Coordinates of C-alpha atoms and ligand atoms in Angstrom, one line a residue:
M9 CA 218.0 159.9 78.9
E10 CA 221.5 159.7 77.3
N11 CA 221.7 159.1 73.5
P12 CA 222.6 155.5 72.7
V13 CA 226.0 155.0 70.9
L14 CA 225.4 154.3 67.2
I15 CA 227.3 151.9 65.0
T16 CA 227.7 152.8 61.2
D17 CA 229.2 149.7 60.0
I18 CA 230.7 146.5 61.0
Q19 CA 233.3 145.9 58.3
K20 CA 234.5 142.2 58.1
F21 CA 237.7 140.9 56.6
A22 CA 239.6 144.2 56.9
V23 CA 243.4 143.9 56.2
N24 CA 244.6 147.4 56.8
D25 CA 243.7 148.0 60.4
G26 CA 245.9 146.0 62.5
P27 CA 247.2 142.3 62.0
G28 CA 245.5 139.6 60.2
F29 CA 242.0 139.6 59.2
R30 CA 240.0 142.1 61.4
T31 CA 236.6 143.1 62.1
N32 CA 236.1 146.9 62.2
V33 CA 233.5 148.2 64.3
F34 CA 232.7 151.8 63.4
L35 CA 231.2 154.2 66.3
K36 CA 229.6 157.3 65.2
G37 CA 230.7 160.6 66.6
C38 CA 234.3 162.4 66.3
P39 CA 235.5 165.5 67.8
L40 CA 237.6 166.2 64.8
K41 CA 236.5 167.8 61.3
C42 CA 239.1 166.4 59.1
L43 CA 238.8 167.7 55.6
W44 CA 239.8 164.7 54.1
C45 CA 237.6 162.4 56.2
H46 CA 237.1 159.0 54.6
N47 CA 234.2 158.3 56.6
P48 CA 232.0 161.3 56.9
E49 CA 229.0 159.4 58.2
T50 CA 230.9 158.9 61.4
I51 CA 231.4 162.4 62.5
A52 CA 228.0 163.6 63.7
P53 CA 227.1 161.4 66.6
Y54 CA 223.4 161.3 65.8
P55 CA 221.5 159.2 63.2
E56 CA 221.8 160.6 59.6
I57 CA 220.1 159.8 56.4
Y58 CA 221.5 158.7 53.1
W59 CA 219.7 159.8 49.9
K60 CA 220.8 157.6 47.0
S61 CA 219.8 159.6 43.8
R62 CA 220.2 156.3 41.6
L63 CA 217.4 154.7 43.5
C64 CA 215.1 157.6 43.8
T65 CA 212.1 157.8 41.3
Q66 CA 211.3 161.3 42.6
C67 CA 207.7 159.9 43.3
G68 CA 207.5 162.7 46.1
A69 CA 206.2 160.4 49.0
C70 CA 208.8 161.5 51.4
L71 CA 207.7 165.2 50.5
E72 CA 204.0 164.4 51.6
V73 CA 205.0 162.9 55.3
C74 CA 207.8 165.5 56.2
P75 CA 206.4 167.7 58.9
N76 CA 209.2 170.2 58.6
D77 CA 209.3 171.1 55.0
A78 CA 212.6 169.5 55.0
I79 CA 212.2 167.6 51.4
N80 CA 212.9 169.3 48.2
P81 CA 210.2 169.3 45.7
P82 CA 210.9 166.4 42.9
I83 CA 212.8 167.2 39.9
P84 CA 213.2 164.6 37.0
P85 CA 215.3 161.8 38.1
E86 CA 217.8 162.1 35.4
E87 CA 218.5 165.8 36.4
S88 CA 218.9 164.7 40.1
Q89 CA 221.2 161.9 38.8
S90 CA 223.5 163.8 36.6
E91 CA 227.2 164.3 37.6
N92 CA 227.0 168.0 38.2
S93 CA 223.6 168.2 40.1
T94 CA 223.8 170.0 43.3
Y95 CA 220.1 168.7 44.0
H96 CA 219.6 166.9 47.2
K97 CA 216.6 165.4 48.6
I98 CA 216.9 166.7 52.3
I99 CA 217.4 170.3 53.4
R100 CA 219.6 169.2 56.2
D101 CA 219.3 172.3 58.5
R102 CA 215.4 171.8 58.6
C103 CA 215.5 168.0 59.3
D104 CA 214.8 167.1 62.9
R105 CA 215.8 163.2 61.9
C106 CA 212.1 162.1 62.7
M107 CA 212.8 159.4 60.0
K108 CA 209.2 159.8 58.6
C109 CA 210.7 160.1 55.0
V110 CA 212.8 156.9 55.5
E111 CA 209.9 154.7 56.5
I112 CA 207.8 155.8 53.7
C113 CA 210.3 155.5 50.8
P114 CA 209.1 152.5 48.6
Y115 CA 212.6 152.3 46.8
D116 CA 215.2 152.2 49.7
A117 CA 216.5 155.5 48.3
L118 CA 216.6 157.0 51.8
T119 CA 218.4 154.9 54.5
I120 CA 219.3 155.5 58.1
V121 CA 223.0 155.5 58.9
G122 CA 223.8 155.0 62.5
K123 CA 222.2 152.1 64.5
P124 CA 222.3 151.4 68.2
M125 CA 223.6 147.9 69.0
S126 CA 224.4 146.6 72.3
V127 CA 228.0 145.5 73.3
D128 CA 226.8 141.7 73.2
E129 CA 225.3 142.1 69.8
I130 CA 228.5 143.6 68.4
L131 CA 230.8 140.9 70.1
D132 CA 228.4 138.2 68.8
E133 CA 228.8 139.4 65.3
V134 CA 232.6 139.9 65.8
E135 CA 233.0 136.5 67.2
K136 CA 231.5 135.0 64.1
D137 CA 235.0 135.2 62.3
R138 CA 236.9 133.9 65.2
L139 CA 238.4 130.9 62.9
F140 CA 239.8 133.5 60.5
Y141 CA 241.4 135.6 63.5
E142 CA 243.0 132.4 64.8
N143 CA 244.5 131.6 61.2
S144 CA 245.7 135.2 60.7
G145 CA 246.5 136.7 64.1
G146 CA 243.4 139.0 63.6
G147 CA 240.7 140.2 65.7
M148 CA 238.5 143.3 66.4
T149 CA 239.5 146.8 65.8
L150 CA 237.5 149.5 67.2
S151 CA 237.4 152.4 65.3
G152 CA 235.0 155.5 64.5
G153 CA 234.5 158.2 64.4
E154 CA 236.6 158.3 67.7
P155 CA 236.2 155.7 70.2
T156 CA 237.4 157.6 73.1
T157 CA 234.4 160.0 72.9
H158 CA 232.4 157.2 73.9
E159 CA 234.4 156.0 76.9
D160 CA 232.1 153.7 78.8
F161 CA 230.7 152.1 75.7
S162 CA 234.3 151.5 74.3
D163 CA 235.4 150.2 77.6
K164 CA 232.6 147.8 77.9
L165 CA 233.3 146.5 74.3
L166 CA 236.9 146.1 74.7
K167 CA 236.6 144.5 78.0
G168 CA 234.0 142.1 76.5
A169 CA 236.5 141.4 73.7
R170 CA 239.1 140.4 76.1
Q171 CA 237.0 138.3 78.0
R172 CA 236.0 136.4 74.9
G173 CA 239.6 135.8 74.1
L174 CA 239.5 138.3 71.0
H175 CA 242.5 140.4 70.0
S176 CA 241.6 144.0 69.8
C177 CA 243.0 147.1 68.4
L178 CA 241.9 150.6 69.3
D179 CA 242.0 153.3 66.3
T180 CA 242.2 156.7 67.9
N181 CA 242.7 160.4 66.7
G182 CA 244.5 160.8 70.4
F183 CA 242.1 163.9 70.9
C184 CA 240.9 163.0 74.4
D185 CA 241.7 163.3 78.0
W186 CA 244.7 161.2 78.7
N187 CA 243.1 159.4 81.5
V188 CA 240.3 158.2 79.1
L189 CA 243.0 156.5 76.8
K190 CA 245.0 155.3 79.7
S191 CA 241.9 153.5 80.9
L192 CA 240.7 152.1 77.7
I193 CA 244.1 150.5 76.7
K194 CA 244.1 148.3 79.6
N195 CA 242.1 146.1 77.4
V196 CA 243.7 146.7 74.1
D197 CA 246.5 144.7 72.4
I198 CA 247.5 147.2 70.0
V199 CA 246.9 151.0 69.5
L200 CA 246.5 152.5 66.1
F201 CA 247.3 156.3 66.6
D202 CA 246.8 158.8 63.9
L203 CA 249.3 161.6 63.6
K204 CA 248.2 164.1 61.1
H205 CA 250.5 167.2 61.3
L206 CA 253.2 168.5 63.6
D207 CA 252.3 172.1 63.0
P208 CA 249.5 173.2 65.4
E209 CA 248.0 176.0 62.9
M210 CA 248.1 173.5 59.8
H211 CA 246.4 171.0 62.1
K212 CA 243.9 173.3 63.3
K213 CA 243.1 174.5 59.6
D214 CA 242.3 171.0 58.3
T215 CA 240.9 169.2 61.3
G216 CA 239.3 171.9 63.4
T217 CA 241.5 171.4 66.5
G218 CA 245.1 171.9 67.4
N219 CA 247.5 169.3 67.9
E220 CA 248.7 169.8 71.3
I221 CA 246.6 167.3 73.1
I222 CA 247.2 164.8 70.5
L223 CA 251.0 164.8 70.6
K224 CA 251.1 165.1 74.4
N225 CA 249.0 161.8 74.6
L226 CA 251.3 160.2 71.9
G227 CA 254.3 160.7 74.2
L228 CA 252.3 159.4 77.3
L229 CA 251.0 156.3 75.3
L230 CA 254.5 155.5 74.3
E231 CA 255.6 155.6 77.8
T232 CA 253.4 152.9 78.6
G233 CA 255.0 150.3 76.6
I234 CA 251.8 149.2 74.7
E235 CA 252.4 148.2 71.1
T236 CA 251.5 151.4 69.1
W237 CA 251.4 151.6 65.3
V238 CA 251.5 155.5 64.3
R239 CA 249.3 155.9 61.3
I240 CA 249.9 158.9 58.8
P241 CA 247.0 159.6 56.4
V242 CA 249.0 161.5 53.6
I243 CA 246.9 164.1 52.2
P244 CA 247.3 166.4 49.2
N245 CA 248.3 169.9 50.0
F246 CA 248.3 169.2 53.8
N247 CA 251.0 166.9 54.7
D248 CA 252.4 165.3 51.3
S249 CA 255.7 167.4 51.1
M250 CA 259.0 165.8 51.8
D251 CA 259.7 168.8 54.3
F252 CA 256.8 167.4 56.5
H253 CA 258.0 163.9 56.2
K254 CA 261.5 164.8 57.0
L255 CA 260.1 166.5 60.1
A256 CA 257.5 163.8 61.2
S257 CA 260.4 161.1 60.8
D258 CA 262.7 162.9 63.0
Y259 CA 259.9 163.4 65.6
L260 CA 258.9 159.9 65.5
A261 CA 262.6 158.7 65.7
G262 CA 262.9 160.6 68.9
F263 CA 260.8 157.8 70.4
A264 CA 263.4 155.2 69.6
G265 CA 262.3 151.6 70.1
K266 CA 258.8 152.5 71.2
I267 CA 257.0 152.6 68.2
A268 CA 256.2 149.1 66.6
R269 CA 255.6 150.5 63.3
V270 CA 254.6 153.8 61.0
D271 CA 251.9 153.5 58.4
L272 CA 251.7 155.9 55.8
L273 CA 248.0 155.8 54.5
P274 CA 247.8 157.4 50.8
F275 CA 244.5 159.7 50.4
H276 CA 241.8 158.1 48.3
N277 CA 238.5 159.3 47.2
Y278 CA 236.3 156.1 47.4
C279 CA 234.3 158.0 49.7
Q280 CA 232.8 160.5 47.4
D281 CA 229.6 158.5 47.2
K282 CA 229.1 159.1 51.1
Y283 CA 229.4 162.5 50.7
K284 CA 226.9 162.9 48.1
W285 CA 224.5 160.5 49.9
L286 CA 224.8 162.9 52.8
G287 CA 224.4 166.0 50.8
I288 CA 227.8 167.4 51.6
D289 CA 229.7 169.2 49.2
W290 CA 233.2 167.6 49.9
A291 CA 236.0 170.2 49.5
L292 CA 238.5 167.4 48.2
K293 CA 236.1 165.9 45.7
D294 CA 238.2 166.6 42.7
E295 CA 241.5 165.8 44.2
D296 CA 243.1 162.6 42.7
A297 CA 243.9 159.7 44.9
I298 CA 247.7 159.4 45.8
E299 CA 249.1 156.4 44.1
P300 CA 250.6 154.0 47.0
S301 CA 253.9 153.7 45.2
F302 CA 254.5 157.4 45.3
L303 CA 254.8 157.0 49.2
E304 CA 257.7 154.7 49.0
I305 CA 260.1 157.6 48.8
P306 CA 258.8 159.3 51.8
A307 CA 258.6 156.0 53.4
D308 CA 262.4 155.6 53.1
L309 CA 263.0 158.8 55.2
Y310 CA 261.3 156.9 58.2
R311 CA 263.0 153.5 57.4
E312 CA 266.6 155.3 57.4
K313 CA 265.9 156.4 60.9
G314 CA 265.2 153.1 62.2
L315 CA 261.4 153.0 62.0
L316 CA 259.7 150.0 60.4
T317 CA 257.3 151.6 57.9
T318 CA 254.6 150.5 55.7
V319 CA 252.9 152.1 52.7
G320 CA 249.0 151.4 53.1
G321 CA 249.2 149.8 56.5
S322 CA 248.6 146.2 55.6
G323 CA 248.2 143.6 58.3
F324 CA 249.8 141.2 56.2
E325 CA 252.7 143.1 55.1
N326 CA 256.1 141.6 55.1
T327 CA 257.4 144.1 57.5
A328 CA 261.0 142.6 57.6
E329 CA 261.4 143.5 54.1
S330 CA 259.9 146.9 54.5
T331 CA 262.3 148.1 57.1
G332 CA 264.7 149.2 54.3
Ligands
SF4_5 S1 210.2 158.6 48.7 FE1 211.9 157.8 48.1 S2 212.0 157.5 45.8 FE2 210.0 158.7 46.6 S3 211.0 160.8 46.2 FE3 211.4 160.3 48.1 S4 213.4 159.5 48.4 FE4 212.7 159.5 46.2
SF4_6 S1 213.7 162.8 58.8 FE1 214.0 164.9 58.3 S2 213.5 164.9 56.1 FE2 212.9 163.1 56.8 S3 210.6 163.4 57.3 FE3 211.7 163.8 59.1 S4 212.4 165.9 59.2 FE4 211.6 165.4 57.1

């Protein structure tokens, strides 16, 4: 039987992922492995386990039930909770995700991330905030992970949203067969399209894939006329130089009149806890967040070339002012 599509979160009142108040639906599974990923729990398509050291008393109950010797023996809680501790409860490469440890944990220190939900269950949840969408121009944003990797499920979800009269955005990294994207956008109001780097080698180095398919899909997408917001996550030592922004703004200006807006999204490190809970040593854990105001200077490069540009991607931005 095919594995079910998993949802990691349904986030309400989001304001940076399309216009107005939005409910973001995060699907689990992504073909890219971006070094900076702010949602590391959405990369693997299977359920994972968060271990929260603050809640763990090191009682050892999980060790008793694990059939695969995939639980580390207890150490004093204060040691496991110390800032520099590399201890993690679960030995990931031995774990077959039977979830017996999660069931037995008396303190909710172990939890499953990634749960199956039906299309109707998701839409019922999204629809609860219809009033807020109507007052703000908001709706549902389908995100991930990467929605195009779950073509059938995403298609049903987007069709269902349209049938219920809900505005929808599709947040995509663009790394998919063009026919998948072409088909999904039939039921989408706005596409939020990630652009990470123009250099294929740099792209491959920090995301695990080249950018050829992505750039080709962006060009094809813009030919369709669908409203498209290009989103550039600005990452230290990857694409935070003015040279990059000069090239990127020139490149995007080549699609004159076809891009509704460009959002520069500053790197942040709020996701550190998620990496710790998953037991992943995050390569960017010591990087400082980028102060949003620092991106106003590169943003002006895009604005000077006629591209409506924001820093942060707020759906409530006064975009008329931000055109510079
Ligand atoms: S059962 Fe829960 S509280 Fe006890 S050691 Fe395992 S994770 Fe920690
Ligand atoms: S989910 Fe993994 S760590 Fe937990 S009991 Fe099963 S095999 Fe062991």
